[in-house]
C-alpha cells in the first residue's frame, strides 16, 4: 500500500465537475504536462491519456504554477 500526496501551488484553474448526484469513478490514466509558459497542466480524466497534448475534451483539469508530488510506501 502506498500514499500519494500532490501539492499544487498558485492554482490558476480548477475544473472538477462532481456533485453528490454523480457516481464517483476511478480513471486509470491521467495527463500531466509542463506547458511552454512553465505552467503545470494536470487532468485526472483525460479524453486520451496516450496523447501528450492539451485537449479541450479533457476533464477534471488543474493548472498551476507548480506541482510537488510525494510518494510514500506504507507497511501493510
N, CA and C atoms as an extended XYZ file, in Angstrom:
228
Properties=species:S:1:pos:R:3:atomname:S:1:resname:S:1:resid:I:1 pbc="F F F"
N         0.841       -1.160        0.000 N   UNK     1
C         0.000        0.000        0.000 CA  UNK     1
C         0.891        1.229        0.000 C   UNK     1
N         0.418        2.257       -0.661 N   UNK     2
C         1.202        3.498       -0.748 CA  UNK     2
C         0.277        4.700       -0.614 C   UNK     2
N         0.889        5.821       -0.328 N   UNK     3
C         0.154        7.081       -0.219 CA  UNK     3
C         0.792        8.075       -1.177 C   UNK     3
N        -0.035        8.733       -1.969 N   UNK     4
C         0.442        9.749       -2.901 CA  UNK     4
C        -0.122       11.092       -2.465 C   UNK     4
N         0.755       12.050       -2.266 N   UNK     5
C         0.349       13.408       -1.909 CA  UNK     5
C         0.789       14.333       -3.032 C   UNK     5
N        -0.144       15.156       -3.515 N   UNK     6
C         0.172       16.118       -4.575 CA  UNK     6
C        -0.176       17.504       -4.067 C   UNK     6
N         0.790       18.406       -4.136 N   UNK     7
C         0.603       19.791       -3.716 CA  UNK     7
C         0.731       20.687       -4.947 C   UNK     7
N        -0.337       21.418       -5.259 N   UNK     8
C        -0.327       22.378       -6.357 CA  UNK     8
C        -0.127       23.758       -5.755 C   UNK     8
N         0.780       24.539       -6.328 N   UNK     9
C         0.989       25.907       -5.839 CA  UNK     9
C         0.502       26.899       -6.892 C   UNK     9
N        -0.061       27.998       -6.423 N   UNK    10
C        -0.556       29.066       -7.281 CA  UNK    10
C        -1.480       28.538       -8.379 C   UNK    10
N        -2.556       27.880       -7.971 N   UNK    11
C        -3.524       27.302       -8.906 CA  UNK    11
C        -4.252       28.419       -9.649 C   UNK    11
N        -4.293       28.304      -10.989 N   UNK    12
C        -4.995       29.294      -11.801 CA  UNK    12
C        -6.263       28.726      -12.420 C   UNK    12
N        -6.408       27.414      -12.416 N   UNK    13
C        -7.605       26.772      -12.979 CA  UNK    13
C        -7.894       25.505      -12.182 C   UNK    13
N        -9.129       25.378      -11.734 N   UNK    14
C        -9.564       24.186      -11.007 CA  UNK    14
C       -10.930       23.812      -11.547 C   UNK    14
N       -10.959       22.775      -12.359 N   UNK    15
C       -12.175       22.389      -13.066 CA  UNK    15
C       -12.538       20.961      -12.674 C   UNK    15
N       -13.131       20.799      -11.525 N   UNK    16
C       -13.566       19.488      -11.060 CA  UNK    16
C       -15.081       19.488      -11.028 C   UNK    16
N       -15.683       18.790      -11.953 N   UNK    17
C       -17.137       18.753      -12.038 CA  UNK    17
C       -17.636       17.474      -11.389 C   UNK    17
N       -18.114       17.598      -10.181 N   UNK    18
C       -18.648       16.451       -9.456 CA  UNK    18
C       -19.685       16.955       -8.475 C   UNK    18
N       -20.733       16.202       -8.322 N   UNK    19
C       -21.744       16.537       -7.329 CA  UNK    19
C       -22.198       15.245       -6.666 C   UNK    19
N       -22.974       15.353       -5.610 N   UNK    20
C       -23.440       14.159       -4.894 CA  UNK    20
C       -24.381       13.313       -5.745 C   UNK    20
N       -24.932       13.896       -6.811 N   UNK    21
C       -25.823       13.148       -7.702 CA  UNK    21
C       -25.061       12.271       -8.695 C   UNK    21
N       -23.764       12.517       -8.839 N   UNK    22
C       -22.964       11.768       -9.801 CA  UNK    22
C       -22.284       10.590       -9.115 C   UNK    22
N       -21.996        9.591       -9.904 N   UNK    23
C       -21.216        8.454       -9.411 CA  UNK    23
C       -19.748        8.857       -9.379 C   UNK    23
N       -19.006        8.375       -8.403 N   UNK    24
C       -17.571        8.601       -8.370 CA  UNK    24
C       -16.905        7.392       -9.013 C   UNK    24
N       -15.964        7.620       -9.875 N   UNK    25
C       -15.283        6.512      -10.528 CA  UNK    25
C       -13.799        6.819      -10.630 C   UNK    25
N       -13.004        5.772      -10.741 N   UNK    26
C       -11.561        5.901      -10.839 CA  UNK    26
C       -11.157        5.772      -12.298 C   UNK    26
N       -10.417        6.717      -12.792 N   UNK    27
C        -9.897        6.680      -14.154 CA  UNK    27
C        -8.443        6.240      -14.067 C   UNK    27
N        -8.072        5.125      -14.709 N   UNK    28
C        -6.708        4.616      -14.562 CA  UNK    28
C        -5.637        5.523      -15.151 C   UNK    28
N        -5.957        6.304      -16.161 N   UNK    29
C        -4.956        7.172      -16.770 CA  UNK    29
C        -5.094        8.597      -16.289 C   UNK    29
N        -4.055        9.362      -16.479 N   UNK    30
C        -4.076       10.787      -16.180 CA  UNK    30
C        -3.118       11.460      -17.155 C   UNK    30
N        -3.141       12.770      -17.159 N   UNK    31
C        -2.253       13.518      -18.050 CA  UNK    31
C        -1.615       14.645      -17.249 C   UNK    31
N        -0.306       14.721      -17.282 N   UNK    32
C         0.429       15.792      -16.602 CA  UNK    32
C         1.468       16.334      -17.577 C   UNK    32
N         1.367       17.628      -17.866 N   UNK    33
C         2.246       18.256      -18.840 CA  UNK    33
C         2.801       19.563      -18.289 C   UNK    33
N         3.977       19.923      -18.730 N   UNK    34
C         4.509       21.260      -18.448 CA  UNK    34
C         4.349       22.053      -19.734 C   UNK    34
N         3.595       23.150      -19.652 N   UNK    35
C         3.324       23.978      -20.814 CA  UNK    35
C         4.523       24.866      -21.134 C   UNK    35
N         4.541       25.430      -22.314 N   UNK    36
C         5.657       26.300      -22.719 CA  UNK    36
C         5.799       27.512      -21.800 C   UNK    36
N         4.705       27.903      -21.149 N   UNK    37
C         4.743       29.023      -20.203 CA  UNK    37
C         5.347       28.626      -18.854 C   UNK    37
N         5.588       27.317      -18.662 N   UNK    38
C         6.097       26.816      -17.387 CA  UNK    38
C         5.001       26.359      -16.445 C   UNK    38
N         3.735       26.608      -16.822 N   UNK    39
C         2.598       26.176      -16.006 CA  UNK    39
C         2.440       24.654      -16.104 C   UNK    39
N         1.947       24.058      -15.025 N   UNK    40
C         1.670       22.622      -14.989 CA  UNK    40
C         0.211       22.404      -15.364 C   UNK    40
N        -0.050       21.467      -16.267 N   UNK    41
C        -1.395       21.077      -16.692 CA  UNK    41
C        -1.599       19.649      -16.214 C   UNK    41
N        -2.647       19.417      -15.434 N   UNK    42
C        -2.892       18.098      -14.843 CA  UNK    42
C        -4.360       17.747      -15.040 C   UNK    42
N        -4.647       16.627      -15.712 N   UNK    43
C        -6.016       16.164      -15.916 CA  UNK    43
C        -6.173       14.789      -15.282 C   UNK    43
N        -7.150       14.676      -14.385 N   UNK    44
C        -7.449       13.392      -13.752 CA  UNK    44
C        -8.334       12.520      -14.636 C   UNK    44
N        -8.957       13.111      -15.638 N   UNK    45
C        -9.868       12.400      -16.527 CA  UNK    45
C        -9.634       12.849      -17.969 C   UNK    45
N        -8.457       12.505      -18.526 N   UNK    46
C        -8.144       12.955      -19.882 CA  UNK    46
C        -8.991       12.230      -20.926 C   UNK    46
N        -9.277       12.926      -22.011 N   UNK    47
C       -10.019       12.309      -23.113 CA  UNK    47
C        -9.202       11.152      -23.696 C   UNK    47
N        -7.895       11.371      -23.858 N   UNK    48
C        -6.993       10.332      -24.363 CA  UNK    48
C        -5.661       10.477      -23.630 C   UNK    48
N        -5.376        9.554      -22.707 N   UNK    49
C        -4.166        9.675      -21.894 CA  UNK    49
C        -2.907        9.213      -22.627 C   UNK    49
N        -3.045        8.792      -23.891 N   UNK    50
C        -1.864        8.392      -24.659 CA  UNK    50
C        -1.298        9.553      -25.480 C   UNK    50
N        -2.020       10.671      -25.530 N   UNK    51
C        -1.579       11.841      -26.298 CA  UNK    51
C        -1.038       12.884      -25.330 C   UNK    51
N         0.233       13.238      -25.506 N   UNK    52
C         0.884       14.209      -24.608 CA  UNK    52
C         0.646       15.633      -25.092 C   UNK    52
N        -0.625       16.018      -25.105 N   UNK    53
C        -1.001       17.373      -25.516 CA  UNK    53
C        -2.301       17.738      -24.815 C   UNK    53
N        -2.518       19.029      -24.646 N   UNK    54
C        -3.752       19.503      -24.032 CA  UNK    54
C        -4.899       19.298      -25.016 C   UNK    54
N        -5.992       18.757      -24.515 N   UNK    55
C        -7.171       18.504      -25.329 CA  UNK    55
C        -8.358       19.183      -24.646 C   UNK    55
N        -9.132       19.993      -25.354 N   UNK    56
C       -10.274       20.667      -24.715 CA  UNK    56
C       -11.319       19.692      -24.186 C   UNK    56
N       -11.248       18.424      -24.592 N   UNK    57
C       -12.186       17.414      -24.090 CA  UNK    57
C       -11.724       16.785      -22.779 C   UNK    57
N       -10.503       17.111      -22.318 N   UNK    58
C       -10.027       16.622      -21.025 CA  UNK    58
C       -10.948       17.144      -19.928 C   UNK    58
N       -11.111       16.371      -18.881 N   UNK    59
C       -11.956       16.794      -17.758 CA  UNK    59
C       -11.143       16.737      -16.468 C   UNK    59
N       -11.700       17.305      -15.420 N   UNK    60
C       -11.048       17.358      -14.104 CA  UNK    60
C        -9.627       17.912      -14.237 C   UNK    60
N        -9.536       19.138      -14.728 N   UNK    61
C        -8.257       19.775      -15.038 CA  UNK    61
C        -7.845       20.732      -13.925 C   UNK    61
N        -6.571       20.688      -13.593 N   UNK    62
C        -5.959       21.641      -12.669 CA  UNK    62
C        -4.752       22.239      -13.381 C   UNK    62
N        -4.659       23.564      -13.377 N   UNK    63
C        -3.475       24.245      -13.903 CA  UNK    63
C        -2.878       25.054      -12.762 C   UNK    63
N        -1.568       24.977      -12.618 N   UNK    64
C        -0.899       25.665      -11.514 CA  UNK    64
C         0.514       26.042      -11.928 C   UNK    64
N         1.104       26.918      -11.119 N   UNK    65
C         2.490       27.323      -11.380 CA  UNK    65
C         3.476       26.251      -10.939 C   UNK    65
N         3.079       25.400      -10.002 N   UNK    66
C         3.985       24.368       -9.524 CA  UNK    66
C         3.256       23.146       -9.021 C   UNK    66
N         3.940       22.022       -9.021 N   UNK    67
C         3.398       20.758       -8.542 CA  UNK    67
C         4.502       20.029       -7.789 C   UNK    67
N         4.168       19.551       -6.604 N   UNK    68
C         5.109       18.767       -5.816 CA  UNK    68
C         4.410       17.463       -5.455 C   UNK    68
N         5.002       16.343       -5.839 N   UNK    69
C         4.416       15.033       -5.546 CA  UNK    69
C         5.301       14.284       -4.571 C   UNK    69
N         4.658       13.617       -3.621 N   UNK    70
C         5.359       12.843       -2.595 CA  UNK    70
C         4.720       11.465       -2.549 C   UNK    70
N         5.501       10.420       -2.769 N   UNK    71
C         5.013        9.044       -2.791 CA  UNK    71
C         5.629        8.302       -1.617 C   UNK    71
N         4.805        7.774       -0.723 N   UNK    72
C         5.291        7.118        0.492 CA  UNK    72
C         4.732        5.701        0.556 C   UNK    72
N         5.614        4.715        0.643 N   UNK    73
C         5.182        3.332        0.821 CA  UNK    73
C         4.761        3.136        2.283 C   UNK    73
N         3.665        2.435        2.468 N   UNK    74
C         3.156        2.146        3.809 CA  UNK    74
C         3.327        0.662        4.090 C   UNK    74
N         3.635        0.332        5.322 N   UNK    75
C         3.719       -1.095        5.667 CA  UNK    75
C         2.301       -1.599        5.909 C   UNK    75
N         2.048       -2.793        5.418 N   UNK    76
C         0.682       -3.265        5.376 CA  UNK    76
C         0.251       -4.122        6.456 C   UNK    76
